[in-house]
Amino acid sequence: MNDVDRTEPNGQTAPTDAEDVDALTTCRFVLNGDPVEVATRPSRTLLELLRYDLDLYGTKQGCDKGDCGACTVLIDGQPTLSCLTLALACEGRRVESVESLRAGAHTSPLLDAFDRHGAGQCGFCTPGMLMIGKALLTDDPEPTRERVRLAISGNLCRCTGYGAIVDAIEEASRGGARPPVPDEAHAPLPLPPYGER
Amino acid sequence: MSTGHIGQRGRRGDLARKALGQVRFTDDIALPRMLHAKIVRSTHAHARIVGIDASRALALPGVVAVITGRDLPGRFGILPWTPDEHALAVEVARFVGDGVAAVAAVDERTAHAAAGLVDVRYEPLDAAVTLDDAVGKPHVGLSAKGRDNVSKRVDLAFGDVDAALASSPIVVDSTYWFHGTAHAPIETHCAVAEYGADGVLTVWATTQVPHYLHRELSRVLGLSPAHIRVVQPPLGGAFGGKSEPFGHEIVCAKLAIATGRPVKILLSREEEFYVHRGRHPMRMKMRVGAKDDGTLTSVDVETQIDGGAYSSFGLVTTYYSGQLLTLPTAAPTYRFESTRYFTNKPPCGPKRGHGSVQPRFALEVALDKIAVRLGIDPIELRRRNAVGPETQTINGMRVTSNGYLECLARVEAASGWKERRGKLGHGQGLGIASSAYISGTNYPIYPNEMPQSAVMLKVDRSGLVTVFSGASEIGQGSDTMLRTIVAEELGLDLGSVRAVSGDSDTCPVDLGAYSSRGTFMNGNACSHAARQIKEKLVQAVAEKFGVSAETVFVSRGFLCVRGQEERAVATDEAMRIAEARFGTLGATGWYKSPPKLGGDYRGGTIGASPAYSFTAHVAEVEVDEETGFVNVVRVWCAHDCGRALCPTLVEGQIEGSVYMGIAELLLEEHATHPSGVHLGPNLLDYRIPTALDSPEIEALMIESNDPEGPYGAKEAGEGPLHSSIPAVANAVFDAVGVRIDELPMRPERVLAALRQRRI
């Protein structure tokens, strides 16, 4: 046992058998652009950490087994299933959750496109779909329809039949680097002239 | 005069808040000192519970309480006639996964560990796991009286079926097998309960039927319903799988009362398959007779239904397995005999298109067989047998608007049916099928004369209107539908109308999101309320200008005097004038279905609806004859929704329905081993289609303007599922010339059929 290197990637030393293997451990990473430092148990998944410790309820648990994709977040830009990722594995990395799609009073064009196309109904798979969409458009700003279908094929949606989701991602891609959509987008339509009412 | 909201494309209005975690789903609720509960589930298909020893669990640090069935002895069930469930099994566990005890602990992990430390001693009993077991082993005695395994039998005949079949030149006689499927919403069941120091129990639950949950909580817990508050947060999908009260919801409430602390119970994906209530497996022996010109003479069907361990909606399911086959096409004589059996499996219940999806598959395939035998275009065959508008079906259902022929015409044109059928390449084919469905059941689940839907409107002097509604927002967009109606009536922008729904303390009763009743019933209730407010605004503005109320009209953002449009008042100002004139503004609106719809016979009320939707599907498939793989390339679905109040939402319902139907045809089967053990209670083994498995879907909305629907609207949530399944089955026949009357059409089944064809 003594020969084994017990140094973990985060530089800390793994506990010996006599110690509490699930003792609170400090973890530092960048979450949606802000540095965080949390004490968590090594058995905690990133999904649990986000939802139950950091109150970021956007990320959803659908299966807790890596089958449905609802919990998808980005780690260093790569789509990752947060239900299968231990929180401590994020040490020193850049994590983006769905909450990154809104800043101040602006919503990302991708989320806006989802809203307009009816790409979410119950909204439960939507956070995962959005994160996949974000990663895809970063990698390929103008993906083909087939590429979009392939990209989201690890994420299950039970409401839409996927067509509207593909439409929304396609539209967001054509917009390229469009600016975030301000809330005025929800303003009423201009009135028609009196004579036409 | 319209203010332009009805039929306008737009945002749902809640998606961004949902996606960003600002809307709290049930599992997003966290209360101070909240405990987490887990349920100990039976490892036997059928067993007597000899003893439960919780001492090891209670000794685990962090465990607060353990309860068993003895703590919750009352029976409950969604239908008042068949309350046969216990929150936790009392003496006998009836399927692998049946709850027998529950544990509450300081966190989820501890609760899970403790559940594994509860020692349950079972005495295994003989089990009836399959439908054949249920028929052949009556001594297992799963029925209420224990004499056999029969849950419900229905035998109804309309006209002389035997004579009609005897004189028919063509009779197609086949047996169809529709194996059961699960709803598999992405959000699993969850409940949170809190028992306040004021003696009020609050339960937040993933339910489509908060009102029925309210009633059953009261019944089992022995609390006055006035001391219970049920809140239904938005749901992460439901599809019928959350449309009855569940044992775990009652357990959660009981633990909250017992411990004095809030309790949450979140079911795992595995447990979701045990809680089930999915589509009933049905074995249907169907005979359909026709004359040489394709006119139908008779439909005769005998059905065995696999109900699983409990009644659920089974009484109604058994009627639905026959009652809805007399639309949109019909024969002059009709008979069905359906028997639902109990089996030692997770209980079946209503899944999107409750009870009528399975027989629809059988009938539409039978119609295709007749068309092929007679050499008649199957669309033409359906036209010849169509039931028209403003009529009554042979089993007594009143039909008002009917856009069925237009549905057929639209899919025929859109798919290029006439030009392309029979001219596609090798292994490719086109298929047609059609169906009809209810827009709400005409009668509530427990007989009463009160409204089935209601809303209350609160008009604020800021210009905001809030709709309080008992309607259950389950992802279908009922909140958006209600906001659209208020905005339409009062000329407001959608941002000035907010919806509060699904809270028994603040909202009037609605019976729930089932039987496709939301838009028709809640929509009517909402427009009833909004029109009362509109009347007051109009009168107040008329008085202000000294003109008659008839000359004042509502336009977008203003109330104007006709012919003198410079005399206009902004809507929010009109609200203030009206509040000064009439006092605080509010209104209640409600909907009660027409009295006495349906046939004048026992069960004649089941299937009765104030309006029916109609649907036609054309599917295009490619079948790989080497691998047996069926690829659904494209589906055209025309659906008569009466009027599309929110077209984006209606299209969403059509596309989602088609997807779900095709999933049932291609992949899905809720299967158990003969021992009763589930064959794959997870989303890897129970495969639901991904974006790569799903076809491009063309949703075509047909608007027949129903005379009683709100603005002419009917349902769109379930009807468009039905005929997607037989349309694909008929396309497979068109492609490769084999009939596969057993679902799902997995490659091995297709290959076996192809091999048989070659012999």
Tab-separated table of N, CA, C and O in Angstrom, chain B residues 25 95 169 247 346 397 518 683 756:
chain	number	residue	atom	x	y	z
B	25	PHE	N	-39.252	23.083	-10.662
B	25	PHE	CA	-39.911	21.784	-10.791
B	25	PHE	C	-39.927	21.166	-9.387
B	25	PHE	O	-39.260	21.665	-8.467
B	95	PHE	N	-46.468	-7.246	-7.163
B	95	PHE	CA	-45.545	-7.246	-8.306
B	95	PHE	C	-44.147	-6.890	-7.841
B	95	PHE	O	-43.982	-6.329	-6.750
B	169	PRO	N	-69.161	-10.366	-48.405
B	169	PRO	CA	-68.289	-11.071	-49.351
B	169	PRO	C	-66.845	-11.142	-48.857
B	169	PRO	O	-66.107	-12.071	-49.191
B	247	GLY	N	-48.987	5.940	-4.502
B	247	GLY	CA	-48.625	5.563	-3.143
B	247	GLY	C	-47.505	6.414	-2.579
B	247	GLY	O	-47.555	6.834	-1.414
B	346	PRO	N	-46.106	-4.500	-12.962
B	346	PRO	CA	-46.424	-3.100	-12.677
B	346	PRO	C	-47.774	-2.728	-13.299
B	346	PRO	O	-48.068	-3.133	-14.426
B	397	MET	N	-72.548	8.318	-29.850
B	397	MET	CA	-71.720	9.498	-29.602
B	397	MET	C	-72.178	10.637	-30.523
B	397	MET	O	-72.283	10.450	-31.738
B	518	GLY	N	-57.947	19.976	-21.736
B	518	GLY	CA	-57.464	21.291	-21.312
B	518	GLY	C	-57.975	22.445	-22.140
B	518	GLY	O	-58.638	23.351	-21.628
B	683	LEU	N	-33.227	3.690	-19.233
B	683	LEU	CA	-33.407	4.255	-20.576
B	683	LEU	C	-32.379	3.741	-21.587
B	683	LEU	O	-32.363	4.187	-22.732
B	756	GLN	N	-40.777	-15.810	-43.743
B	756	GLN	CA	-42.004	-16.564	-43.958
B	756	GLN	C	-42.582	-16.260	-45.351
B	756	GLN	O	-43.103	-17.144	-46.016
